């Protein structure tokens, strides 16, 4: 491009020059800003306000052309457009019909894949494999970018400690250390080395902040979070995502300690901008500006827009009428400043400039078709499903099954043959047309040599399935009870005639996710009766779980339980490989699995308190012990830990130690182990948790192989937010160290910080 063309391009006067240009070499921050400011100088207040909205591009009956009208009027962004023809069409409208020819930014919920579907995020977290998570989100990004999407409303980095909350499935579970690692890996995967890297998209960590602490696990309910928990538990994954370079942040719906998050100046400006130095733009969750009225935090859409913008929101996500449409009149009345509006617009334009959209607004529709669901991407989805699986029980070494010995197998449960339920929430049929089910996977592995008897058993309850549009319109459908147990007899008979029964149970995918909180962890419908009846046959039973949270299987006597989460596009092959030992489970739980819903929230990193001898018996009728501890997961092999050592007995505050341990595969199979490091600070200027995860490594070891693992413990691992001094501190104390296969690992070494 000539210099003259570059200038013309910068001020939007000659779009043909921009559109035909090659992908730009990354511009300096100054050049990006200058280019944005050159545009801002030409914009009217109305055009600026339009840039600050992302609209749902749903076809509203009777208003099918609304997205075109909005694009022509200079709207900043759309969400929910995933067809490359449609992104190109709207982009053409923006580039050809809007006055300043500013390209659109397309955002979407690319949560666990676009067309190739990976396991749900809680499953990915259960892999404890950060390299895999990064790679898989980069595949998701490449598929999204190919259809014209530039920005993911992901990762969801909300810590979830109450499994009644349906959105636990979208995050990395209960722990801030694991959650931070997963958050950063996802951001790196989506964005690549920089914003605008080819084949990558912008990451938008959400929902800032505290959404996972919704009262009673009820979705959208208020969050009341202590200073201690906020800084030590709920904020760290966001900070990690910001430090990893996330270009966007989504503000949450609910009130945090009484102040709605999407109008919370302290959160969006003092913490995010001033303390953390976040440079990207903040978008609200859907309709969260208008809903400041619902919160009683604004008396009108106009006041809601003013409060939200002044708190630090840069872009509104709107369904119908944008509150930010009132910004020009608010500006005229002096309720918002030109500087603040320009700052928000600059952040949005800078994202578009960095993404190269002025030069390359369109996508190649033919190329998109080749990238989606490529064989390599589907292989990655299978590997991810295998590596996410968590083996919860394996009595008598029932698994893996002997391919030669098993002549007949009963596959039981409607979820075994339900593509939509293999994918999990946040997957939309047009994007992901065909998914293999567990039954498909077992059939294709075993072929004709083994008799496979499939029996759905019971009807899965009708889905609680409000679309976003339904929800916005207040239409909420509740699941109807499914009481038909007439298929249980057929399932029992299939089990009786077979060598082994695989029973697939869990939650249908949209009983997990947004607006899918439940007051029980029981299996929905009559699945428990089905499971119990099959177990009662005395045949060996393997339970495969499809779920996004811990479930209560009521002391089932099934011999084996393998958690597959919602395993995605190649969940069937993965399940078959795991069942027959062509893959070995190595995942570990990213949350504490309670025995009973009455125990929740139940976390491993709790504080000690009065009468510690009875700490396991805080209820008179129920132990505090979980069903499975945080970090738990079995293998087809066994591992031993020995020689736990800390390289130095004492360090000054701010110093570091190296912890080492020998890990040996003492079983007969090559397998993976996740070695987890926990610390316990014995005393301090605040009470500290009984243990905290501060390191982990997933390693593959051959039978008999020993590897010495090293872990670093430095200031980042040893400091914490002290709610009395309102600051980060490293206390002088003895720190105990444990390394093992779950959060019950025994403390076997220690070191001292401070003294002498
Ligand atoms: C959800 C967000 C999501 C948005 C757009 C909202 O209801 O809370 O997580 O990104 O919709 O689909």
XYZ file of C-alpha atoms and ligand atoms in Angstrom:
768
model
C 0.000 0.000 0.000
C 1.332 3.473 -0.788
C 1.669 6.028 1.980
C -1.173 8.083 0.508
C -3.375 4.993 0.393
C -2.452 4.176 3.981
C -3.541 7.615 5.128
C -6.727 7.398 3.089
C -7.317 4.007 4.642
C -6.697 5.355 8.139
C -9.301 8.059 7.809
C -11.735 5.771 6.093
C -11.838 7.801 2.887
C -10.761 5.087 0.471
C -11.949 1.715 1.577
C -11.092 -0.017 -1.671
C -7.415 0.635 -0.923
C -7.816 -0.952 2.527
C -9.856 -3.902 1.454
C -7.395 -4.955 -1.204
C -4.370 -4.649 1.069
C -2.410 -7.612 2.353
C -2.671 -8.436 6.064
C -1.009 -5.603 7.900
C 2.261 -5.970 9.729
C 1.349 -5.367 13.390
C 1.206 -1.636 14.032
C 2.797 0.016 17.032
C 0.471 1.046 19.852
C 0.966 4.685 18.828
C 0.077 3.976 15.213
C -3.048 2.051 16.238
C -4.138 4.901 18.441
C -3.435 7.532 15.790
C -5.489 5.596 13.310
C -8.398 5.264 15.739
C -8.214 8.935 16.648
C -8.253 9.957 13.006
C -11.593 8.192 12.699
C -12.954 9.471 15.991
C -12.297 13.033 14.832
C -14.780 12.497 12.021
C -17.512 10.809 14.031
C -20.781 12.345 15.202
C -21.996 11.525 18.737
C -24.588 9.208 17.165
C -21.948 7.332 15.196
C -19.848 6.983 18.327
C -22.789 5.629 20.305
C -23.504 3.134 17.518
C -19.944 1.790 17.699
C -20.483 1.069 21.367
C -23.163 -1.565 20.869
C -23.051 -5.232 19.957
C -26.476 -6.376 18.816
C -27.940 -9.848 18.746
C -28.442 -10.524 15.043
C -31.488 -12.735 15.459
C -34.131 -12.673 12.813
C -37.002 -11.013 14.596
C -40.262 -11.851 12.809
C -41.301 -8.877 10.712
C -37.915 -7.192 11.176
C -35.655 -9.485 9.204
C -33.730 -6.551 7.783
C -32.985 -4.998 11.177
C -29.330 -6.133 11.250
C -28.795 -4.580 7.794
C -30.349 -1.332 8.950
C -28.165 -1.303 12.018
C -25.022 -2.126 10.055
C -25.778 0.685 7.610
C -26.219 3.044 10.569
C -22.730 2.224 11.812
C -23.347 -0.388 14.532
C -20.108 -1.502 16.114
C -20.714 -5.210 16.363
C -23.073 -8.156 16.074
C -23.276 -11.419 17.909
C -24.772 -14.739 16.911
C -23.857 -14.601 13.222
C -21.977 -17.776 12.378
C -22.660 -18.291 8.688
C -19.786 -16.884 6.614
C -22.252 -15.760 3.932
C -24.059 -13.719 6.539
C -20.941 -12.216 8.156
C -19.759 -11.228 4.680
C -23.138 -9.804 3.791
C -23.369 -7.642 6.901
C -19.747 -6.625 6.519
C -20.507 -5.479 2.967
C -23.389 -3.398 4.268
C -21.118 -1.789 6.868
C -18.263 -1.209 4.418
C -20.419 0.045 1.589
C -23.406 1.738 3.143
C -22.286 3.232 6.458
C -20.914 6.775 6.275
C -17.491 6.040 7.740
C -17.161 2.484 6.440
C -15.981 1.058 9.733
C -15.951 -2.757 9.644
C -18.100 -4.747 12.021
C -16.737 -6.892 14.805
C -18.518 -10.243 15.113
C -18.633 -11.870 18.540
C -19.946 -15.295 19.524
C -20.028 -17.839 22.313
C -17.120 -19.952 21.074
C -17.004 -21.831 24.344
C -15.709 -25.315 23.539
C -15.346 -25.230 19.802
C -17.323 -23.771 16.944
C -17.945 -26.673 14.590
C -15.477 -29.205 15.946
C -16.738 -29.583 19.493
C -14.317 -30.229 22.329
C -15.340 -31.358 25.814
C -17.119 -28.699 27.858
C -14.798 -26.372 29.792
C -15.175 -28.195 33.115
C -14.025 -31.342 31.272
C -11.105 -29.539 29.676
C -10.108 -28.308 33.131
C -10.274 -31.913 34.360
C -7.494 -32.758 31.903
C -5.116 -30.501 33.858
C -3.351 -30.266 30.509
C -2.696 -26.631 29.747
C -0.908 -27.274 26.446
C -3.906 -29.228 25.195
C -6.373 -26.572 26.318
C -4.347 -23.883 24.557
C -4.154 -25.925 21.371
C -7.855 -26.768 21.352
C -8.914 -23.171 21.858
C -6.607 -22.191 19.007
C -8.462 -24.698 16.818
C -11.767 -23.222 17.976
C -10.403 -19.780 17.137
C -9.300 -20.823 13.647
C -12.734 -22.264 12.869
C -14.440 -19.148 14.206
C -12.144 -16.780 12.314
C -12.787 -18.719 9.122
C -16.511 -17.917 9.242
C -15.957 -14.259 10.109
C -16.069 -14.305 13.913
C -13.463 -12.102 15.573
C -14.163 -12.390 19.233
C -15.119 -15.174 21.684
C -17.254 -14.616 24.760
C -14.868 -16.930 26.517
C -13.211 -18.173 28.594
C -15.686 -18.216 31.449
C -13.305 -17.909 34.368
C -15.873 -17.730 37.164
C -14.881 -19.871 40.120
C -17.794 -22.196 40.931
C -18.118 -23.695 44.403
C -21.800 -24.473 44.404
C -22.727 -27.189 41.921
C -26.369 -26.228 42.050
C -25.255 -23.372 39.803
C -25.763 -24.660 36.255
C -22.868 -22.717 34.799
C -20.241 -24.698 36.682
C -19.988 -26.600 33.386
C -18.587 -23.528 31.619
C -15.668 -22.901 33.955
C -12.683 -24.603 35.530
C -14.261 -25.474 38.880
C -13.539 -24.448 42.439
C -9.862 -23.638 42.612
C -8.213 -20.263 41.878
C -4.797 -21.712 41.051
C -6.083 -24.245 38.540
C -8.656 -21.701 37.342
C -5.948 -19.119 36.674
C -3.823 -21.571 34.716
C -6.814 -22.639 32.612
C -7.855 -19.012 32.049
C -4.418 -18.034 30.776
C -4.126 -21.136 28.564
C -7.472 -20.373 26.957
C -6.589 -16.741 26.315
C -3.317 -17.781 24.689
C -5.163 -20.340 22.595
C -7.813 -17.959 21.341
C -5.541 -15.013 20.695
C -2.238 -16.595 19.700
C 0.891 -14.506 20.127
C -0.918 -11.168 19.758
C -4.302 -9.676 19.021
C -4.701 -9.889 15.279
C -2.530 -12.971 14.818
C -3.777 -14.808 11.699
C -6.377 -17.467 12.412
C -6.958 -16.206 15.930
C -9.677 -14.237 17.668
C -9.983 -11.961 20.681
C -10.722 -13.592 24.038
C -13.351 -12.116 26.322
C -13.036 -13.585 29.830
C -16.305 -13.410 31.719
C -18.328 -12.684 33.831
C -16.537 -9.955 35.729
C -16.858 -10.682 38.602
C -18.257 -13.073 41.135
C -21.087 -14.600 39.056
C -20.185 -18.102 40.281
C -21.025 -17.139 43.849
C -24.719 -16.639 43.036
C -26.712 -17.045 46.224
C -27.964 -20.609 46.619
C -26.497 -21.480 43.225
C -29.485 -19.749 41.621
C -28.515 -18.311 38.265
C -28.346 -14.490 38.137
C -28.895 -14.207 41.888
C -26.852 -11.746 43.926
C -23.271 -12.486 44.950
C -22.008 -11.488 48.340
C -18.311 -12.171 48.498
C -15.967 -11.273 51.326
C -12.861 -9.256 50.614
C -10.790 -12.342 51.422
C -12.631 -14.561 48.940
C -12.862 -11.937 46.259
C -9.117 -11.293 46.058
C -7.899 -14.772 46.900
C -10.474 -16.865 45.053
C -12.758 -15.090 42.572
C -10.500 -12.428 41.035
C -7.247 -14.357 40.374
C -8.443 -16.114 37.183
C -9.498 -12.741 35.744
C -6.139 -11.259 36.659
C -4.417 -14.219 35.001
C -6.511 -13.708 31.860
C -5.664 -9.997 31.788
C -1.973 -10.752 32.297
C -2.175 -13.226 29.405
C -3.269 -10.292 27.226
C -7.040 -10.771 26.936
C -8.397 -8.080 24.627
C -11.867 -7.926 26.114
C -13.686 -8.499 29.405
C -17.410 -9.128 29.864
C -19.064 -7.583 32.902
C -21.516 -9.744 34.816
C -25.262 -9.524 35.272
C -25.574 -9.797 39.016
C -24.887 -7.424 41.854
C -21.559 -7.857 43.595
C -21.889 -6.958 47.254
C -24.904 -4.822 46.417
C -23.512 -2.935 43.414
C -24.508 -4.292 39.986
C -21.336 -5.511 38.278
C -22.190 -3.775 34.999
C -22.381 -0.423 36.748
C -19.637 -0.992 39.268
C -16.951 1.691 39.021
C -14.761 0.096 41.640
C -14.684 -3.211 39.775
C -14.488 -1.956 36.190
C -12.211 1.013 36.696
C -10.379 0.871 40.024
C -9.576 -2.838 39.909
C -9.560 -3.664 36.215
C -7.959 -0.537 34.775
C -6.069 1.147 37.562
C -4.812 -1.855 39.518
C -4.425 -4.399 36.729
C -3.727 -2.092 33.772
C -6.287 -3.732 31.450
C -6.015 -2.137 27.984
C -8.862 -3.751 26.056
C -12.572 -2.950 26.021
C -15.305 -3.990 28.436
C -18.587 -5.341 27.079
C -21.590 -6.052 29.283
C -23.397 -9.319 29.399
C -26.597 -9.408 27.361
C -28.966 -6.556 28.218
C -27.016 -5.882 31.401
C -27.123 -2.114 30.871
C -30.899 -2.012 30.536
C -31.182 -4.373 33.470
C -29.582 -1.802 35.782
C -33.209 -0.610 35.929
C -34.292 -4.034 37.163
C -31.630 -3.833 39.857
C -33.104 -0.516 40.975
C -29.751 1.064 40.102
C -31.102 3.363 37.394
C -34.457 4.996 36.820
C -34.345 4.960 33.017
C -32.475 3.462 30.090
C -30.683 6.741 29.753
C -29.497 6.763 33.349
C -28.521 3.107 33.009
C -26.375 3.965 29.990
C -24.749 6.870 31.788
C -24.013 4.863 34.946
C -22.652 1.961 33.017
C -20.397 4.013 30.739
C -19.160 6.108 33.630
C -18.433 2.967 35.656
C -16.151 1.694 32.884
C -18.309 -0.262 30.430
C -17.245 0.463 26.851
C -19.755 -1.585 24.868
C -23.328 -2.645 25.542
C -24.626 -6.043 24.494
C -28.190 -5.339 23.468
C -31.074 -7.381 22.260
C -33.517 -4.739 21.104
C -33.136 -1.157 22.139
C -29.681 -0.071 23.265
C -29.494 2.104 26.347
C -26.299 3.541 24.855
C -28.493 5.054 22.140
C -29.138 7.750 24.742
C -25.491 8.738 25.036
C -25.698 11.661 22.564
C -28.422 13.358 24.616
C -26.620 12.488 27.850
C -23.505 14.120 26.371
C -25.449 17.239 25.454
C -26.794 17.392 29.016
C -23.312 16.985 30.504
C -24.005 13.590 32.136
C -21.128 11.951 30.299
C -18.001 13.539 28.889
C -16.779 13.546 25.321
C -13.485 12.181 26.615
C -15.095 9.155 28.185
C -17.129 8.393 25.053
C -14.063 8.816 22.859
C -12.059 6.564 25.154
C -14.640 3.789 24.809
C -14.863 4.241 21.027
C -11.075 4.241 20.762
C -10.881 0.902 22.558
C -13.396 -0.638 20.153
C -11.747 0.815 17.051
C -8.330 -0.256 18.244
C -9.559 -3.846 18.452
C -10.821 -3.628 14.856
C -7.569 -2.098 13.672
C -5.452 -4.714 15.420
C -7.596 -7.479 13.966
C -6.816 -6.104 10.496
C -10.492 -5.649 9.671
C -10.061 -2.405 7.781
C -7.775 -4.250 5.363
C -9.517 -7.627 5.394
C -13.134 -7.324 6.429
C -14.378 -10.404 4.554
C -13.780 -14.132 4.733
C -13.327 -16.701 1.995
C -16.484 -18.777 2.219
C -15.049 -21.728 0.287
C -11.985 -21.848 2.518
C -14.137 -21.761 5.642
C -15.859 -24.967 4.618
C -12.488 -26.731 4.423
C -11.282 -25.599 7.822
C -14.412 -26.582 9.747
C -14.354 -30.107 11.160
C -11.162 -31.051 9.366
C -9.876 -34.556 10.161
C -7.062 -33.066 12.267
C -9.509 -30.980 14.266
C -11.729 -33.983 14.910
C -8.715 -35.995 16.042
C -7.857 -33.221 18.484
C -11.447 -33.390 19.770
C -11.123 -37.129 20.374
C -7.830 -36.764 22.208
C -9.310 -33.975 24.318
C -12.267 -36.170 25.266
C -9.931 -38.988 26.259
C -7.690 -36.709 28.304
C -10.621 -35.016 30.048
C -12.230 -38.218 31.286
C -12.006 -38.934 35.011
C -12.148 -42.503 36.312
C -14.040 -42.333 39.600
C -14.366 -46.002 40.448
C -12.898 -49.216 39.071
C -13.585 -52.108 41.425
C -11.702 -55.283 40.722
C -10.009 -53.636 37.753
C -13.167 -54.073 35.668
C -11.856 -51.491 33.247
C -10.385 -51.656 30.734
C -12.604 -54.301 29.212
C -10.970 -57.223 27.503
C -11.750 -56.916 23.833
C -11.336 -60.597 23.262
C -13.211 -61.733 26.345
C -16.277 -59.539 25.895
C -18.640 -61.152 23.405
C -21.705 -59.080 24.146
C -22.317 -55.690 25.632
C -25.479 -53.895 26.667
C -25.451 -50.143 26.089
C -28.162 -48.621 28.222
C -29.600 -45.125 28.585
C -31.001 -42.602 26.127
C -27.980 -40.333 26.543
C -25.858 -43.054 24.917
C -27.367 -42.230 21.563
C -28.071 -38.532 21.750
C -25.760 -36.336 19.649
C -26.908 -33.105 21.244
C -26.199 -34.449 24.720
C -22.736 -35.633 23.725
C -21.919 -32.063 22.751
C -23.157 -30.282 25.859
C -24.356 -26.702 26.184
C -23.327 -23.781 23.955
C -23.383 -25.798 20.776
C -25.741 -24.735 18.028
C -26.928 -27.301 15.522
C -26.190 -25.273 12.362
C -22.541 -24.986 13.379
C -21.996 -28.576 14.337
C -24.159 -30.731 12.101
C -23.158 -34.257 13.016
C -21.846 -35.628 16.257
C -20.897 -39.140 17.032
C -22.649 -40.620 20.051
C -21.241 -43.044 22.593
C -23.217 -45.835 20.969
C -21.736 -44.905 17.564
C -18.245 -45.021 19.054
C -18.739 -48.421 20.672
C -20.290 -49.828 17.496
C -17.501 -48.614 15.301
C -14.825 -49.993 17.613
C -16.385 -53.421 18.051
C -17.825 -54.013 14.602
C -19.774 -57.202 14.067
C -17.642 -59.394 16.326
C -19.483 -58.418 19.483
C -23.228 -58.356 20.072
C -24.327 -54.876 21.089
C -27.753 -54.522 22.691
C -28.914 -50.940 22.964
C -31.795 -50.081 25.290
C -32.659 -46.455 26.139
C -34.466 -47.590 29.289
C -36.256 -44.447 30.422
C -37.267 -41.244 28.766
C -34.967 -38.380 29.649
C -36.997 -35.482 30.990
C -38.110 -32.955 28.465
C -35.490 -30.304 28.206
C -35.535 -27.019 29.933
C -34.616 -25.194 26.798
C -35.184 -21.488 26.674
C -33.366 -19.816 23.824
C -31.765 -16.491 24.615
C -34.552 -14.880 22.637
C -37.187 -16.758 24.665
C -35.518 -15.756 27.869
C -35.372 -12.136 26.917
C -39.075 -12.362 26.154
C -39.767 -13.937 29.512
C -40.723 -17.304 28.022
C -39.351 -19.978 30.293
C -40.238 -23.619 29.814
C -39.769 -25.973 32.712
C -38.996 -29.630 32.150
C -41.976 -31.871 32.340
C -41.576 -34.913 34.582
C -40.725 -38.028 32.621
C -42.391 -40.858 34.435
C -42.357 -43.584 31.877
C -40.359 -46.480 33.276
C -41.726 -49.080 30.900
C -38.373 -49.394 29.099
C -36.515 -50.545 32.218
C -37.535 -54.186 31.680
C -35.970 -54.172 28.206
C -32.778 -52.640 29.602
C -32.602 -55.253 32.350
C -33.080 -58.024 29.845
C -30.349 -56.547 27.571
C -27.988 -56.557 30.565
C -28.934 -60.093 31.565
C -28.133 -61.399 28.106
C -24.790 -59.590 27.894
C -21.354 -60.027 29.433
C -21.226 -56.454 30.604
C -23.515 -53.399 30.789
C -22.476 -49.847 30.012
C -25.050 -47.491 31.488
C -24.907 -43.917 30.246
C -26.610 -41.488 32.610
C -26.375 -37.820 33.444
C -28.010 -34.529 32.694
C -29.395 -33.724 29.256
C -27.166 -30.936 27.967
C -29.488 -28.067 28.622
C -30.113 -29.035 32.212
C -26.519 -27.857 32.602
C -25.471 -24.338 31.688
C -27.133 -20.944 31.764
C -30.546 -20.849 33.416
C -30.027 -24.476 34.363
C -29.468 -24.296 38.091
C -30.966 -27.174 40.050
C -31.785 -27.592 43.714
C -30.756 -31.242 43.553
C -27.796 -33.197 42.236
C -29.917 -36.285 41.602
C -30.053 -37.829 38.161
C -32.951 -36.185 36.315
C -36.052 -38.239 35.622
C -36.090 -41.948 36.392
C -32.470 -42.655 35.460
C -31.557 -43.722 39.007
C -34.197 -46.461 38.906
C -32.838 -47.583 35.571
C -29.294 -47.715 36.918
C -30.334 -49.534 40.083
C -32.326 -52.099 38.118
C -29.400 -52.851 35.821
C -26.977 -53.104 38.750
C -29.398 -55.504 40.455
C -28.931 -57.980 37.596
C -25.509 -58.757 39.066
C -23.827 -58.183 35.712
C -20.691 -56.026 35.767
C -21.883 -52.444 35.290
C -19.848 -49.500 34.024
C -21.462 -46.102 34.454
C -20.522 -43.468 31.914
C -21.496 -40.001 33.084
C -22.477 -37.057 30.913
C -22.505 -34.063 33.197
C -21.253 -30.590 33.934
C -21.272 -30.886 37.710
C -21.079 -33.554 40.410
C -24.147 -35.776 40.525
C -25.531 -37.921 43.318
C -25.712 -41.551 42.204
C -27.132 -42.671 45.577
C -24.492 -45.166 46.673
C -24.773 -47.077 43.442
C -23.047 -50.438 43.544
C -21.950 -50.188 39.925
C -18.402 -51.511 39.687
C -16.954 -48.750 37.540
C -17.758 -45.062 37.011
C -16.103 -43.043 34.283
C -16.926 -39.353 33.956
C -16.909 -38.187 30.339
C -18.487 -34.756 30.973
C -20.023 -33.694 27.654
C -17.234 -35.046 25.471
C -17.978 -33.364 22.117
C -17.678 -34.298 18.451
C -15.614 -37.429 18.968
C -16.869 -38.440 22.399
C -18.012 -41.790 21.031
C -14.556 -42.870 19.846
C -13.030 -41.531 23.039
C -15.481 -43.493 25.192
C -14.805 -46.687 23.256
C -11.034 -46.193 23.469
C -11.258 -45.622 27.211
C -13.540 -48.611 27.781
C -11.235 -50.972 25.917
C -7.902 -49.566 27.087
C -6.775 -47.900 23.858
C -6.740 -44.763 25.955
C -6.052 -44.602 29.693
C -7.973 -42.131 31.862
C -5.743 -39.514 33.462
C -8.074 -36.626 34.285
C -8.686 -35.382 37.821
C -11.668 -33.622 39.352
C -11.492 -29.824 39.252
C -13.986 -29.647 42.121
C -14.904 -31.433 45.335
C -17.625 -33.995 44.663
C -20.131 -33.902 47.534
C -22.076 -36.898 48.817
C -25.236 -34.952 49.154
C -26.583 -31.639 47.895
C -27.109 -30.583 51.505
C -23.315 -30.342 51.949
C -22.769 -27.693 49.308
C -20.763 -25.549 49.046
C -18.038 -28.003 49.979
C -14.435 -27.069 49.177
C -11.081 -28.601 49.914
C -9.268 -25.310 50.668
C -11.336 -24.453 53.726
C -10.202 -22.795 56.935
C -9.878 -24.566 60.246
C -11.843 -23.284 63.167
C -13.104 -24.079 66.628
C -13.117 -27.766 67.600
C -10.983 -29.002 64.717
C -11.158 -32.571 66.017
C -14.766 -32.574 64.871
C -14.145 -30.727 61.652
C -15.405 -33.677 59.662
C -18.694 -33.640 61.522
C -20.077 -30.127 61.326
C -23.570 -31.439 60.678
C -25.113 -33.798 63.205
C -26.471 -36.062 60.490
C -23.825 -35.948 57.803
C -20.072 -36.045 57.537
C -18.141 -33.281 55.823
C -16.279 -35.855 53.817
C -16.859 -35.570 50.087
C -17.745 -38.450 47.808
C -14.520 -37.751 45.922
C -11.944 -35.147 46.896
C -10.786 -32.291 44.702
C -8.051 -33.454 42.340
C -9.181 -37.084 42.456
C -9.076 -39.496 39.545
C -7.975 -43.100 39.014
C -5.953 -44.680 36.236
C -5.585 -48.133 34.741
C -2.089 -47.987 36.204
C -0.862 -47.077 39.710
C 1.665 -44.498 40.817
C 3.933 -44.057 43.790
C 5.402 -40.862 45.145
C 8.711 -40.909 47.065
C 11.590 -38.664 48.174
C 9.618 -35.463 48.632
C 12.217 -32.749 49.236
C 12.473 -28.989 49.528
C 15.857 -27.707 48.398
C 16.225 -25.184 51.233
C 14.952 -25.244 54.796
C 14.513 -21.472 55.074
C 13.994 -18.489 52.772
C 13.458 -14.777 53.268
C 10.027 -13.376 52.349
C 10.148 -12.930 48.583
C 12.489 -15.899 48.123
C 11.768 -19.200 46.381
C 12.236 -22.898 46.956
C 12.265 -25.872 44.624
C 10.260 -28.921 45.627
C 11.142 -32.274 44.104
C 9.495 -35.659 44.215
C 10.039 -38.992 42.503
C 6.984 -40.273 40.681
C 6.967 -43.914 39.602
C 4.524 -45.831 37.445
C 4.270 -49.105 39.366
C 1.489 -50.538 37.229
C 1.562 -52.493 34.008
C 0.446 -49.806 31.531
C 1.808 -46.607 30.116
C -0.383 -43.992 31.729
C -0.660 -40.361 32.779
C -0.613 -39.028 36.302
C -1.387 -35.497 37.415
C 0.999 -34.746 40.263
C -0.543 -32.049 42.471
C 1.409 -29.877 44.887
C -0.339 -28.456 47.956
C 0.957 -26.116 50.626
C -0.279 -25.288 54.088
C 0.804 -22.117 55.824
C 0.834 -22.992 59.525
C 0.443 -19.507 61.043
C 0.091 -15.966 59.785
C -1.540 -12.579 60.010
C -4.737 -14.213 58.749
C -6.114 -17.727 59.090
C -5.010 -19.753 56.085
C -6.691 -22.710 54.344
C -5.908 -26.263 55.425
C -4.258 -26.713 52.047
C -3.985 -24.885 48.747
C -3.022 -26.134 45.302
C 0.137 -24.352 44.155
C 1.499 -26.517 41.369
C 0.668 -29.454 39.110
C 2.125 -31.428 36.234
C 0.520 -34.026 34.018
C 3.112 -36.561 32.948
C 3.122 -39.801 30.953
C 5.148 -42.683 32.392
C 5.879 -46.139 31.057
C 5.506 -49.157 33.339
C 8.347 -49.106 35.861
C 9.467 -45.621 34.821
C 10.396 -43.083 37.507
C 10.668 -39.363 36.927
C 11.834 -36.689 39.321
C 9.413 -33.764 39.142
C 10.337 -30.283 40.231
C 8.011 -27.520 41.349
C 8.806 -23.897 41.984
C 7.329 -22.098 44.989
C 8.018 -18.368 45.012
C 6.339 -15.103 45.932
C 3.383 -15.655 43.563
C 2.550 -18.952 45.260
C 3.185 -17.838 48.848
C 1.462 -14.486 48.981
C -2.200 -13.902 49.640
C -4.572 -10.970 50.057
C -4.899 -10.032 53.695
C -8.379 -8.704 54.337
C -7.265 -6.774 57.441
C -4.327 -4.921 55.929
C -6.003 -4.768 52.481
C -2.824 -5.778 50.801
C -0.849 -8.737 49.471
C 1.347 -10.266 52.162
C 3.894 -13.035 52.557
C 3.865 -14.065 56.203
C 6.721 -15.486 58.187
C 5.644 -19.077 58.807
C 6.426 -22.715 58.371
C 4.888 -24.008 55.145
C 4.062 -27.704 54.845
C 4.287 -29.280 51.407
C 2.526 -32.296 49.924
C 2.720 -33.740 46.427
C 0.366 -36.492 45.392
C -2.467 -37.652 43.218
C -5.291 -35.714 44.864
C -6.072 -33.210 47.608
C -5.695 -35.813 50.356
C -1.942 -36.116 49.642
C 0.002 -36.308 52.898
C 2.225 -33.399 53.946
C 5.744 -34.772 53.977
C 8.135 -31.819 53.838
C 8.279 -28.216 54.971
C 10.258 -25.002 54.796
C 10.256 -21.767 56.721
C 9.742 -18.255 55.446
C 11.395 -15.501 57.515
C 13.221 -15.640 60.843
C 16.955 -15.667 61.570
C -24.596 -15.146 28.920
C -23.204 -14.888 28.389
C -23.194 -15.002 26.886
C -24.223 -14.047 26.308
C -24.277 -14.065 24.797
C -25.628 -14.316 28.186
O -26.912 -14.630 28.572
O -24.623 -14.884 30.299
O -22.299 -15.789 28.968
O -21.926 -14.738 26.394
O -25.499 -14.400 26.805
O -24.768 -15.263 24.338
